[in-house]
């Protein structure tokens, strides 16, 4: 019974976390898809391979392609071929400015929070989250 309550609490926390990021995106005037794409580029740098964005974002191929098309139309990003087949997404100066005004502020808030934790708390949080994710991936593969 306690495990079920813990799982429900965990799912509630994940939902609230997602809702908080969504609220930030609304304040910034960007879609959740834009936010995810910009955040990945913020973390991994410009010229981020499209396959990496697709994998890390968790967005469907259709949603991702639609968001990128809109970003291109708004002058925020361009697609470039790496080797004739693979593509990278590069932000334009306008896109870089949007990233700095939006997801960079989210990352700053996240870093402020983590800086208030001890190194041991951060290590424990990351280890447990990674263990949960790894085990869940294994179980999903066996389904």
mmCIF file of C-alpha atoms in Angstrom:
data_model
loop_
_atom_site.group_PDB
_atom_site.id
_atom_site.type_symbol
_atom_site.label_atom_id
_atom_site.label_comp_id
_atom_site.label_asym_id
_atom_site.label_seq_id
_atom_site.Cartn_x
_atom_site.Cartn_y
_atom_site.Cartn_z
ATOM 1 C CA UNK A 1 0.000 0.000 0.000
ATOM 2 C CA UNK A 2 2.832 2.384 0.873
ATOM 3 C CA UNK A 3 4.477 1.731 -2.516
ATOM 4 C CA UNK A 4 1.250 2.677 -4.325
ATOM 5 C CA UNK A 5 0.986 5.895 -2.335
ATOM 6 C CA UNK A 6 4.646 6.649 -3.053
ATOM 7 C CA UNK A 7 4.102 6.062 -6.764
ATOM 8 C CA UNK A 8 1.034 8.293 -6.763
ATOM 9 C CA UNK A 9 3.036 10.978 -4.952
ATOM 10 C CA UNK A 10 5.866 10.627 -7.480
ATOM 11 C CA UNK A 11 3.462 10.923 -10.437
ATOM 12 C CA UNK A 12 1.827 13.952 -8.830
ATOM 13 C CA UNK A 13 5.231 15.585 -8.370
ATOM 14 C CA UNK A 14 6.148 14.910 -12.016
ATOM 15 C CA UNK A 15 2.830 16.397 -13.139
ATOM 16 C CA UNK A 16 3.323 19.477 -10.983
ATOM 17 C CA UNK A 17 6.857 19.867 -12.280
ATOM 18 C CA UNK A 18 5.614 19.734 -15.885
ATOM 19 C CA UNK A 19 2.834 22.200 -15.023
ATOM 20 C CA UNK A 20 5.396 24.586 -13.522
ATOM 21 C CA UNK A 21 7.537 24.474 -16.674
ATOM 22 C CA UNK A 22 4.374 25.028 -18.739
ATOM 23 C CA UNK A 23 3.495 28.050 -16.594
ATOM 24 C CA UNK A 24 6.977 29.482 -17.203
ATOM 25 C CA UNK A 25 6.543 28.938 -20.942
ATOM 26 C CA UNK A 26 3.230 30.788 -20.858
ATOM 27 C CA UNK A 27 4.913 33.686 -19.026
ATOM 28 C CA UNK A 28 7.619 33.735 -21.701
ATOM 29 C CA UNK A 29 5.058 33.506 -24.499
ATOM 30 C CA UNK A 30 6.493 30.341 -26.034
ATOM 31 C CA UNK A 31 5.093 26.892 -26.623
ATOM 32 C CA UNK A 32 6.229 23.893 -24.642
ATOM 33 C CA UNK A 33 7.721 22.464 -27.854
ATOM 34 C CA UNK A 34 9.799 25.606 -28.437
ATOM 35 C CA UNK A 35 10.930 25.519 -24.832
ATOM 36 C CA UNK A 36 12.080 21.911 -25.038
ATOM 37 C CA UNK A 37 13.960 22.503 -28.293
ATOM 38 C CA UNK A 38 15.577 25.711 -27.042
ATOM 39 C CA UNK A 39 16.534 24.064 -23.754
ATOM 40 C CA UNK A 40 18.263 21.167 -25.507
ATOM 41 C CA UNK A 41 20.210 23.619 -27.664
ATOM 42 C CA UNK A 42 21.028 25.664 -24.560
ATOM 43 C CA UNK A 43 22.492 22.594 -22.862
ATOM 44 C CA UNK A 44 24.158 20.913 -25.852
ATOM 45 C CA UNK A 45 25.088 23.984 -27.887
ATOM 46 C CA UNK A 46 24.207 25.316 -31.299
ATOM 47 C CA UNK A 47 24.548 22.945 -34.235
ATOM 48 C CA UNK A 48 22.718 20.291 -32.234
ATOM 49 C CA UNK A 49 22.041 17.207 -34.378
ATOM 50 C CA UNK A 50 18.361 16.847 -35.141
ATOM 51 C CA UNK A 51 18.372 13.172 -34.137
ATOM 52 C CA UNK A 52 19.649 14.204 -30.672
ATOM 53 C CA UNK A 53 16.885 16.808 -30.315
ATOM 54 C CA UNK A 54 14.326 14.210 -31.397
ATOM 55 C CA UNK A 55 15.600 11.666 -28.868
ATOM 56 C CA UNK A 56 16.022 14.029 -25.917
ATOM 57 C CA UNK A 57 12.830 16.011 -26.431
ATOM 58 C CA UNK A 58 10.450 13.076 -26.314
ATOM 59 C CA UNK A 59 8.341 14.949 -28.865
ATOM 60 C CA UNK A 60 6.679 13.032 -31.657
ATOM 61 C CA UNK A 61 8.348 13.389 -35.043
ATOM 62 C CA UNK A 62 5.330 15.333 -36.331
ATOM 63 C CA UNK A 63 5.283 17.744 -33.363
ATOM 64 C CA UNK A 64 9.020 18.312 -33.571
ATOM 65 C CA UNK A 65 8.957 18.905 -37.328
ATOM 66 C CA UNK A 66 6.026 21.291 -36.966
ATOM 67 C CA UNK A 67 7.791 23.264 -34.219
ATOM 68 C CA UNK A 68 11.007 23.461 -36.257
ATOM 69 C CA UNK A 69 9.085 24.583 -39.344
ATOM 70 C CA UNK A 70 7.436 27.321 -37.278
ATOM 71 C CA UNK A 71 10.804 28.330 -35.810
ATOM 72 C CA UNK A 72 12.206 28.602 -39.340
ATOM 73 C CA UNK A 73 9.241 30.692 -40.507
ATOM 74 C CA UNK A 74 9.704 33.019 -37.524
ATOM 75 C CA UNK A 75 13.396 33.417 -38.321
ATOM 76 C CA UNK A 76 14.494 31.678 -35.116
ATOM 77 C CA UNK A 77 16.359 28.688 -36.553
ATOM 78 C CA UNK A 78 17.716 27.034 -39.679
ATOM 79 C CA UNK A 79 18.337 23.408 -40.578
ATOM 80 C CA UNK A 80 21.732 22.514 -42.007
ATOM 81 C CA UNK A 81 22.950 19.240 -43.474
ATOM 82 C CA UNK A 82 25.973 17.660 -41.778
ATOM 83 C CA UNK A 83 26.875 14.875 -44.183
ATOM 84 C CA UNK A 84 24.204 14.980 -46.851
ATOM 85 C CA UNK A 85 21.815 13.010 -44.649
ATOM 86 C CA UNK A 86 21.984 14.161 -41.026
ATOM 87 C CA UNK A 87 20.784 17.626 -40.074
ATOM 88 C CA UNK A 88 21.577 20.081 -37.323
ATOM 89 C CA UNK A 89 19.375 22.829 -35.980
ATOM 90 C CA UNK A 90 21.101 26.177 -35.652
ATOM 91 C CA UNK A 91 19.576 29.176 -33.983
ATOM 92 C CA UNK A 92 19.641 32.501 -35.760
ATOM 93 C CA UNK A 93 20.616 35.590 -33.743
ATOM 94 C CA UNK A 94 16.873 36.125 -33.162
ATOM 95 C CA UNK A 95 16.566 32.531 -31.909
ATOM 96 C CA UNK A 96 19.606 32.907 -29.661
ATOM 97 C CA UNK A 97 18.082 36.060 -28.197
ATOM 98 C CA UNK A 98 14.819 34.212 -27.516
ATOM 99 C CA UNK A 99 16.745 31.372 -25.868
ATOM 100 C CA UNK A 100 18.549 33.831 -23.591
ATOM 101 C CA UNK A 101 15.265 35.496 -22.593
ATOM 102 C CA UNK A 102 13.448 32.229 -21.890
ATOM 103 C CA UNK A 103 15.134 28.899 -21.200
ATOM 104 C CA UNK A 104 18.337 30.499 -19.949
ATOM 105 C CA UNK A 105 16.225 32.004 -17.165
ATOM 106 C CA UNK A 106 14.704 28.611 -16.403
ATOM 107 C CA UNK A 107 18.189 27.082 -16.251
ATOM 108 C CA UNK A 108 19.303 29.889 -13.938
ATOM 109 C CA UNK A 109 16.386 29.159 -11.599
ATOM 110 C CA UNK A 110 17.217 25.441 -11.668
ATOM 111 C CA UNK A 111 20.869 26.161 -10.896
ATOM 112 C CA UNK A 112 19.864 28.451 -8.028
ATOM 113 C CA UNK A 113 17.808 25.629 -6.543
ATOM 114 C CA UNK A 114 20.568 23.051 -6.933
ATOM 115 C CA UNK A 115 23.142 25.414 -5.461
ATOM 116 C CA UNK A 116 21.113 25.411 -2.239
ATOM 117 C CA UNK A 117 21.502 21.614 -2.000
ATOM 118 C CA UNK A 118 24.533 19.832 -0.668
ATOM 119 C CA UNK A 119 26.716 17.849 -3.050
ATOM 120 C CA UNK A 120 25.478 14.679 -1.378
ATOM 121 C CA UNK A 121 21.813 15.652 -1.877
ATOM 122 C CA UNK A 122 22.444 16.318 -5.569
ATOM 123 C CA UNK A 123 24.320 13.036 -5.980
ATOM 124 C CA UNK A 124 21.558 11.089 -4.216
ATOM 125 C CA UNK A 125 18.796 12.754 -6.233
ATOM 126 C CA UNK A 126 20.571 12.063 -9.521
ATOM 127 C CA UNK A 127 21.484 8.486 -8.615
ATOM 128 C CA UNK A 128 17.948 7.591 -7.572
ATOM 129 C CA UNK A 129 16.398 9.299 -10.599
ATOM 130 C CA UNK A 130 18.823 7.554 -12.942
ATOM 131 C CA UNK A 131 18.195 4.189 -11.281
ATOM 132 C CA UNK A 132 14.432 4.656 -11.574
ATOM 133 C CA UNK A 133 14.755 5.661 -15.244
ATOM 134 C CA UNK A 134 17.080 2.792 -16.136
ATOM 135 C CA UNK A 135 14.852 0.220 -14.473
ATOM 136 C CA UNK A 136 11.716 1.659 -16.052
ATOM 137 C CA UNK A 137 13.333 1.576 -19.513
ATOM 138 C CA UNK A 138 14.261 -2.090 -18.982
ATOM 139 C CA UNK A 139 10.718 -2.948 -17.925
ATOM 140 C CA UNK A 140 9.198 -1.084 -20.873
ATOM 141 C CA UNK A 141 11.496 -2.983 -23.261
ATOM 142 C CA UNK A 142 10.219 -6.278 -21.841
ATOM 143 C CA UNK A 143 6.532 -5.332 -22.233
#
